[in-house]
Coordinates of C-alpha atoms in Angstrom, one line a residue:
Chain A
M13 CA 13.3 11.4 -4.7
T14 CA 16.2 11.1 -7.0
S15 CA 15.5 12.6 -10.2
P16 CA 17.7 12.7 -13.4
N17 CA 20.1 15.7 -13.5
Q18 CA 18.5 17.4 -16.6
P19 CA 15.4 18.9 -15.1
P20 CA 16.0 20.6 -11.9
D21 CA 13.1 22.8 -12.1
T22 CA 10.4 20.1 -11.9
D23 CA 9.3 17.0 -10.2
Q24 CA 8.8 14.9 -13.4
P25 CA 11.6 13.1 -14.8
T26 CA 12.6 14.0 -18.5
P27 CA 9.8 12.5 -20.6
D28 CA 10.9 9.3 -21.8
P29 CA 10.4 8.6 -25.4
D30 CA 10.4 5.0 -24.6
R31 CA 7.6 5.2 -22.0
P32 CA 4.9 2.9 -23.4
E33 CA 1.3 4.4 -23.8
D34 CA -0.4 1.5 -22.3
A35 CA -1.3 2.4 -18.6
D36 CA -0.4 -0.9 -17.2
Q37 CA 3.0 -0.9 -19.1
A38 CA 3.7 2.7 -18.3
A39 CA 3.2 2.2 -14.7
L40 CA 5.5 -0.8 -14.8
F41 CA 8.0 1.3 -16.6
D42 CA 8.0 4.1 -14.3
A43 CA 8.1 1.7 -11.3
L44 CA 11.6 0.4 -12.8
A45 CA 12.7 3.7 -13.3
T46 CA 11.9 4.7 -9.7
E47 CA 13.9 1.4 -8.6
H48 CA 16.7 2.6 -10.8
G49 CA 17.0 5.9 -8.6
A50 CA 16.6 4.0 -5.4
I51 CA 19.3 1.7 -6.2
Y52 CA 21.6 4.6 -6.9
G53 CA 20.3 6.4 -3.7
Y54 CA 21.2 3.5 -1.5
G55 CA 24.5 4.0 -2.4
I56 CA 24.6 7.4 -0.8
V57 CA 22.7 6.1 2.2
S58 CA 25.1 3.2 2.7
A59 CA 28.1 5.8 2.7
H60 CA 26.3 7.8 5.6
V61 CA 24.4 5.6 8.0
M62 CA 26.0 4.1 11.0
P63 CA 27.3 0.6 10.7
E64 CA 24.4 -0.7 12.8
Q65 CA 22.3 -0.2 9.9
N66 CA 24.4 -2.1 7.2
E67 CA 22.3 -4.9 7.5
L68 CA 19.1 -2.8 6.8
V69 CA 20.9 -1.1 3.8
S70 CA 21.9 -4.5 2.6
Q71 CA 18.5 -6.1 2.7
A72 CA 16.8 -3.0 1.3
L73 CA 19.2 -2.7 -1.7
L74 CA 18.8 -6.5 -2.3
E75 CA 15.2 -6.2 -2.5
H76 CA 15.3 -3.0 -4.8
R77 CA 17.6 -5.0 -7.0
E78 CA 15.6 -7.9 -7.3
R79 CA 12.6 -6.0 -7.9
R80 CA 14.7 -4.4 -10.8
E81 CA 15.5 -7.6 -12.3
A82 CA 12.1 -8.9 -12.2
A83 CA 10.6 -5.5 -13.8
I84 CA 13.2 -5.7 -16.6
A85 CA 12.2 -9.2 -17.3
M86 CA 8.3 -8.3 -17.3
L87 CA 8.7 -5.5 -19.6
T88 CA 11.2 -7.5 -21.9
E89 CA 8.6 -10.3 -21.9
R90 CA 6.2 -7.8 -23.4
S91 CA 8.6 -6.3 -25.8
V92 CA 8.7 -3.1 -24.1
K93 CA 11.9 -1.2 -24.1
V94 CA 13.0 -0.7 -20.5
P95 CA 14.2 2.5 -19.0
L96 CA 17.9 3.0 -18.5
P97 CA 19.4 4.3 -15.2
A98 CA 20.1 7.8 -15.4
A99 CA 23.9 9.1 -15.6
G100 CA 23.4 10.8 -12.3
Y101 CA 20.6 11.9 -10.0
Q102 CA 20.0 15.1 -8.2
L103 CA 19.3 14.3 -4.5
P104 CA 15.8 15.8 -3.0
M105 CA 18.0 16.7 0.1
A106 CA 21.3 17.2 1.5
V107 CA 22.8 13.9 2.7
T108 CA 26.1 14.1 4.8
K109 CA 24.9 12.6 8.0
S110 CA 23.5 9.5 9.2
T111 CA 19.9 10.9 10.1
E112 CA 19.8 12.6 6.7
A113 CA 20.5 9.2 5.0
A114 CA 17.9 7.6 6.9
K115 CA 15.4 10.4 5.9
F116 CA 16.4 10.1 2.4
A117 CA 15.9 6.1 2.4
I118 CA 12.4 6.9 3.8
Q119 CA 11.6 9.2 1.0
M120 CA 13.0 6.6 -1.5
E121 CA 11.0 3.8 -0.1
S122 CA 8.0 6.1 -0.2
D123 CA 8.4 6.9 -3.9
C124 CA 8.8 3.4 -4.7
A125 CA 5.6 2.6 -2.8
V126 CA 3.7 5.2 -4.8
A127 CA 5.3 3.7 -8.1
W128 CA 4.3 0.1 -7.1
R129 CA 0.7 1.1 -5.9
A130 CA 0.2 2.6 -9.4
V131 CA 1.3 -0.6 -10.8
M132 CA -1.4 -2.3 -8.7
E133 CA -4.1 0.2 -9.9
Q134 CA -3.0 0.0 -13.5
A135 CA -2.1 -3.6 -14.0
N136 CA -4.4 -5.8 -16.2
S137 CA -3.3 -9.2 -14.6
E138 CA -3.6 -10.7 -11.1
Q139 CA -0.1 -11.7 -11.6
D140 CA 1.1 -8.1 -12.0
R141 CA -1.1 -6.9 -9.1
A142 CA 0.5 -9.4 -6.9
F143 CA 4.0 -8.6 -7.7
G144 CA 3.1 -4.9 -7.1
L145 CA 1.4 -5.8 -3.9
T146 CA 5.0 -7.6 -2.7
A147 CA 6.8 -4.8 -3.8
L148 CA 4.4 -2.1 -2.2
T149 CA 4.8 -4.2 1.2
Q150 CA 8.4 -4.5 1.3
C151 CA 8.7 -0.7 0.6
A152 CA 6.3 -0.2 3.6
V153 CA 8.3 -2.6 5.9
T154 CA 11.6 -1.0 5.0
A155 CA 10.2 2.5 5.3
A156 CA 9.0 1.6 8.9
R157 CA 12.4 0.2 9.8
W158 CA 14.0 3.4 8.8
R159 CA 11.5 5.3 10.9
Q160 CA 12.4 3.2 13.9
V161 CA 16.1 3.7 13.2
L162 CA 15.3 7.5 13.0
G163 CA 13.2 7.3 16.1
A164 CA 10.4 8.9 14.0
W165 CA 6.8 8.8 15.0
P166 CA 4.6 7.2 13.9
V167 CA 6.6 4.2 12.7
I168 CA 3.8 3.0 10.7
A169 CA 2.0 4.6 7.6
A170 CA -1.8 3.9 7.2
F171 CA -1.7 3.9 3.4
P172 CA 1.7 2.9 2.1
G173 CA 1.9 4.4 -1.5
G174 CA -1.4 6.2 -1.3
N175 CA -2.9 9.6 -0.1
E176 CA -5.9 8.6 1.4
Chain B
M8 CA 8.1 12.2 -9.6
L9 CA 5.4 9.9 -10.3
P10 CA 1.8 10.5 -11.2
V11 CA -0.5 10.1 -8.2
P12 CA -2.7 7.2 -8.8
S13 CA -6.1 8.3 -9.6
H14 CA -9.4 6.8 -8.6
D15 CA -11.1 4.0 -10.5
P16 CA -13.3 5.8 -13.3
G17 CA -15.9 3.0 -12.6
P18 CA -16.7 -0.5 -13.7
D19 CA -15.7 -1.5 -17.1
P20 CA -18.3 -1.1 -19.8
G21 CA -18.3 -4.8 -20.2
D22 CA -19.6 -5.3 -16.7
M23 CA -22.4 -2.9 -17.2
P24 CA -25.1 -4.8 -19.0
A25 CA -25.2 -7.5 -16.0
L26 CA -24.8 -4.7 -13.3
S27 CA -28.0 -2.9 -14.8
R28 CA -29.9 -6.0 -15.0
R29 CA -29.3 -6.9 -11.5
R30 CA -30.0 -3.3 -10.4
V31 CA -33.4 -3.6 -12.2
L32 CA -34.0 -7.2 -10.7
L33 CA -33.2 -6.1 -7.3
G34 CA -34.9 -2.7 -7.0
G35 CA -33.7 0.3 -5.6
G36 CA -34.1 -0.8 -2.2
R37 CA -31.2 -3.4 -2.5
G38 CA -29.2 -0.9 -4.9
L39 CA -26.2 -1.0 -2.4
L40 CA -26.0 -4.9 -2.6
A41 CA -26.4 -4.9 -6.3
L42 CA -23.8 -2.1 -7.0
A43 CA -21.7 -4.2 -4.7
L44 CA -21.2 -7.0 -7.4
V45 CA -19.3 -4.8 -9.6
G46 CA -16.3 -7.2 -9.2
T47 CA -18.2 -10.3 -9.4
A48 CA -21.4 -9.4 -11.7
A49 CA -19.9 -11.2 -14.8
A50 CA -19.7 -14.4 -12.8
A51 CA -22.9 -14.0 -10.8
C52 CA -24.9 -13.0 -14.0
G53 CA -27.3 -15.8 -14.7
S54 CA -27.3 -17.5 -11.3
S55 CA -30.4 -17.4 -9.3
G56 CA -28.7 -17.3 -5.7
P57 CA -28.5 -14.4 -3.5
P58 CA -26.1 -11.6 -4.6
E59 CA -22.7 -12.0 -3.0
P60 CA -21.7 -9.0 -0.6
D61 CA -19.1 -6.5 -1.7
P62 CA -15.8 -8.1 -0.7
L63 CA -14.8 -4.7 0.9
E64 CA -17.4 -5.4 3.6
A65 CA -15.5 -8.1 5.2
E66 CA -12.3 -5.9 4.9
L67 CA -14.3 -3.3 6.7
A68 CA -15.4 -5.6 9.5
A69 CA -11.9 -6.7 9.8
A70 CA -10.5 -3.0 10.0
R71 CA -13.3 -2.2 12.7
A72 CA -12.4 -5.4 14.9
D73 CA -8.7 -4.8 14.7
S74 CA -9.0 -1.0 15.6
E75 CA -11.3 -2.0 18.6
L76 CA -8.9 -5.0 19.7
A77 CA -5.8 -2.7 19.6
A78 CA -7.5 0.0 21.5
A79 CA -8.4 -2.3 24.1
A80 CA -4.9 -4.2 24.3
A81 CA -3.6 -0.6 24.6
K82 CA -5.5 -0.2 28.1
V83 CA -4.2 -3.4 29.5
G84 CA -1.1 -4.3 27.9
P85 CA 2.5 -3.0 29.0
P86 CA 2.7 0.8 29.0
A87 CA 5.7 1.0 26.8
L88 CA 3.5 -0.6 23.8
A89 CA 0.5 1.5 24.4
P90 CA 1.4 4.2 22.1
A91 CA 2.1 1.7 19.2
L92 CA -1.0 -0.2 20.0
I93 CA -3.1 3.1 19.9
E94 CA -1.4 4.0 16.4
V95 CA -2.4 0.6 15.3
S96 CA -6.0 1.0 16.5
A97 CA -6.0 4.7 14.7
E98 CA -4.5 3.2 11.5
R99 CA -7.1 0.6 11.3
A100 CA -9.9 3.1 12.0
R101 CA -8.7 5.0 9.0
H102 CA -8.9 2.0 6.9
A103 CA -12.3 1.6 7.8
T104 CA -13.1 5.0 7.0
A105 CA -11.3 4.7 3.6
L106 CA -13.3 1.4 2.9
I107 CA -16.6 3.0 3.8
E108 CA -16.0 5.8 1.4
E109 CA -15.3 3.2 -1.4
L110 CA -18.1 1.1 -0.5
S111 CA -20.2 4.4 -0.5
R112 CA -18.9 5.4 -4.0
A113 CA -19.2 2.0 -5.5
A114 CA -22.9 2.0 -4.3
G115 CA -23.4 5.4 -5.8
K116 CA -24.2 6.7 -2.2
P117 CA -22.8 9.8 -0.3
T118 CA -20.2 9.1 2.1
P119 CA -21.8 8.7 5.6
T120 CA -21.0 11.6 7.7
P121 CA -18.1 10.9 10.1
G122 CA -20.5 11.1 13.1
A123 CA -22.8 8.4 11.7
E124 CA -20.7 5.5 10.7
T125 CA -17.1 6.1 10.8
T126 CA -16.5 6.5 14.6
P127 CA -18.4 3.3 16.1
A128 CA -14.9 1.4 16.0
S129 CA -13.3 3.8 18.4
A130 CA -16.4 4.6 20.3
T131 CA -17.3 1.1 20.8
A132 CA -13.7 0.2 21.9
Q133 CA -13.8 2.9 24.6
S134 CA -17.2 1.6 25.8
T135 CA -17.3 -2.2 25.7
P136 CA -13.8 -4.0 25.9
P137 CA -13.9 -7.5 25.1
A138 CA -14.3 -9.8 27.9
P139 CA -10.9 -11.4 28.4
P140 CA -8.5 -8.3 27.9
P141 CA -6.6 -8.9 24.6
R142 CA -2.9 -9.5 24.8
L143 CA -0.1 -8.2 22.4
Q144 CA -0.1 -11.4 20.6
D145 CA -3.8 -11.4 20.0
V146 CA -3.4 -7.9 18.2
V147 CA -0.6 -9.4 16.1
A148 CA -2.4 -12.6 15.3
A149 CA -5.4 -10.5 14.0
L150 CA -3.3 -7.9 12.0
R151 CA -1.2 -10.7 10.4
R152 CA -4.6 -12.4 9.4
S153 CA -6.2 -9.2 8.1
G154 CA -2.9 -8.4 6.3
E155 CA -3.1 -12.0 4.6
N156 CA -6.7 -11.5 3.8
A157 CA -6.3 -8.3 2.2
A158 CA -3.3 -9.6 0.4
K159 CA -5.3 -12.4 -1.2
L160 CA -8.2 -10.0 -2.1
A161 CA -6.1 -7.1 -3.5
P162 CA -4.8 -8.7 -6.6
T163 CA -8.2 -10.1 -7.7
L164 CA -9.5 -6.5 -7.6
S165 CA -9.0 -3.8 -10.3
G166 CA -8.1 -0.2 -10.4
Y167 CA -8.5 1.8 -7.3
R168 CA -9.8 -0.8 -5.1
A169 CA -6.7 -2.9 -6.0
G170 CA -4.5 0.0 -4.7
L171 CA -6.5 0.5 -1.7
L172 CA -6.5 -3.0 -0.8
G173 CA -2.6 -3.2 -1.5
S174 CA -2.0 -0.3 0.8
I175 CA -4.0 -1.7 3.6
A176 CA -2.5 -5.2 3.3
A177 CA 1.0 -3.5 3.3
A178 CA -0.1 -1.3 6.4
C179 CA -1.2 -4.6 8.3
T180 CA 1.9 -6.4 7.6
T181 CA 4.0 -3.4 8.6
A182 CA 2.0 -2.7 11.7
W183 CA 2.7 -6.3 13.3
T184 CA 6.0 -6.9 11.7
V185 CA 7.5 -3.6 12.6
G186 CA 5.0 -1.3 14.5
L187 CA 4.6 -3.7 17.5
S188 CA 8.2 -4.9 17.4
P189 CA 10.9 -3.6 19.2
A190 CA 13.6 -1.7 17.4
E191 CA 15.5 -4.7 17.2
G192 CA 12.7 -6.5 15.8
P193 CA 12.7 -9.3 13.0
R194 CA 14.7 -8.4 10.0

C-alpha cells in the first residue's frame, strides 16, 4: 500500500507521535491513516484506468472519503489528534497501465480491509464495530469488482481483512 | 503497513467468575456448552434456564448449509456459473473450518482433525443433493441471509470473534453481490 515517503526500507509507516496508546483508538487512527493513503492512491488509479472504470473509481473514492470524514469525526469526538495525510506516498508497485492501476486498487482495498477489521477487533463499542463492519464490507465488495475488471480469479475472498 | 490483528487473548477477567461458576455447575461433560457462554455469561449468570448455545454454532450451520447449497447448484445450474458457485461453496467451507477452530479454541479443546469434522459439508454435498435442485437465486438468497445474520452478530462480539464474523459477513455480501453477478453486475 502507499506508505509515506520517509521510510522506504520498511513496511511500517513512520511512528506517529500522535498515535494513541489505547488499542481501540490506535486502530481507528491507523484506519484513518490508511484511508488517507487510499484517497491519494485512487488519484493515481483514476489517471490510469480505462474510461469504463470511471464509475467504479468514483464510487470507491466516495466511500473512502466518507469513511475518512467519519473517522476524523469519531477521533475528534474522543479528543484524539487525527493523523494528517502524508505529503507524498511511495507506491508499492509501478502504476503506468490500466491493469496495474486495477491491481493497485485491489491492494489498497485489501489494506483498508485489514485496517477496518482491526478496528472491529479492537473496538470497545458496538457502534464502532458496526462502522468497521460497513467499511470492511465495502472494501471487500470494491476489491472483488476490481478483480472482475482485471479478470482475476477468484473474484471473491473468503476472509477479507483477515488471514485465516 | 498495519499490524495484523491478533487473536483475542481470551475472555475478560470480569467474565471469569461467572464462567467458572457455570463450569462447576455443569461439570466437565458439558464444558463445551459452558465455555460457549463466553459472550453471554454475564447476562446468563443467575438465571436457571439452560445455557444458551455459542452464537457461532448457528454461523457454522449456515456456512455448512450454504456450502452444500452452492455445490449442489453448481451441478445443475448454467455451466457458465458453475466455477463461481464452486468458489462460493469452497469459501463457505473455509468459513466453517475457521468457525470450528474458534469454537474449539473457546471450548479449550483441540481443533478436530480435518478428516473428522471439517469435511462433512462438501462430502455431504456430493452424496446427497437436496431434493429440488437449488437455483442460483436460492444460493443468492441464502448468502444474503447469512451475510445479514453475520453482520447483525459481529458488532455484538468482541476481539477476534468480532473480526472473524466481520470478515465472514463481508465475504457473504461480496459473494452474492459480485461473485455470483456478471461483470456488469450491480454497482
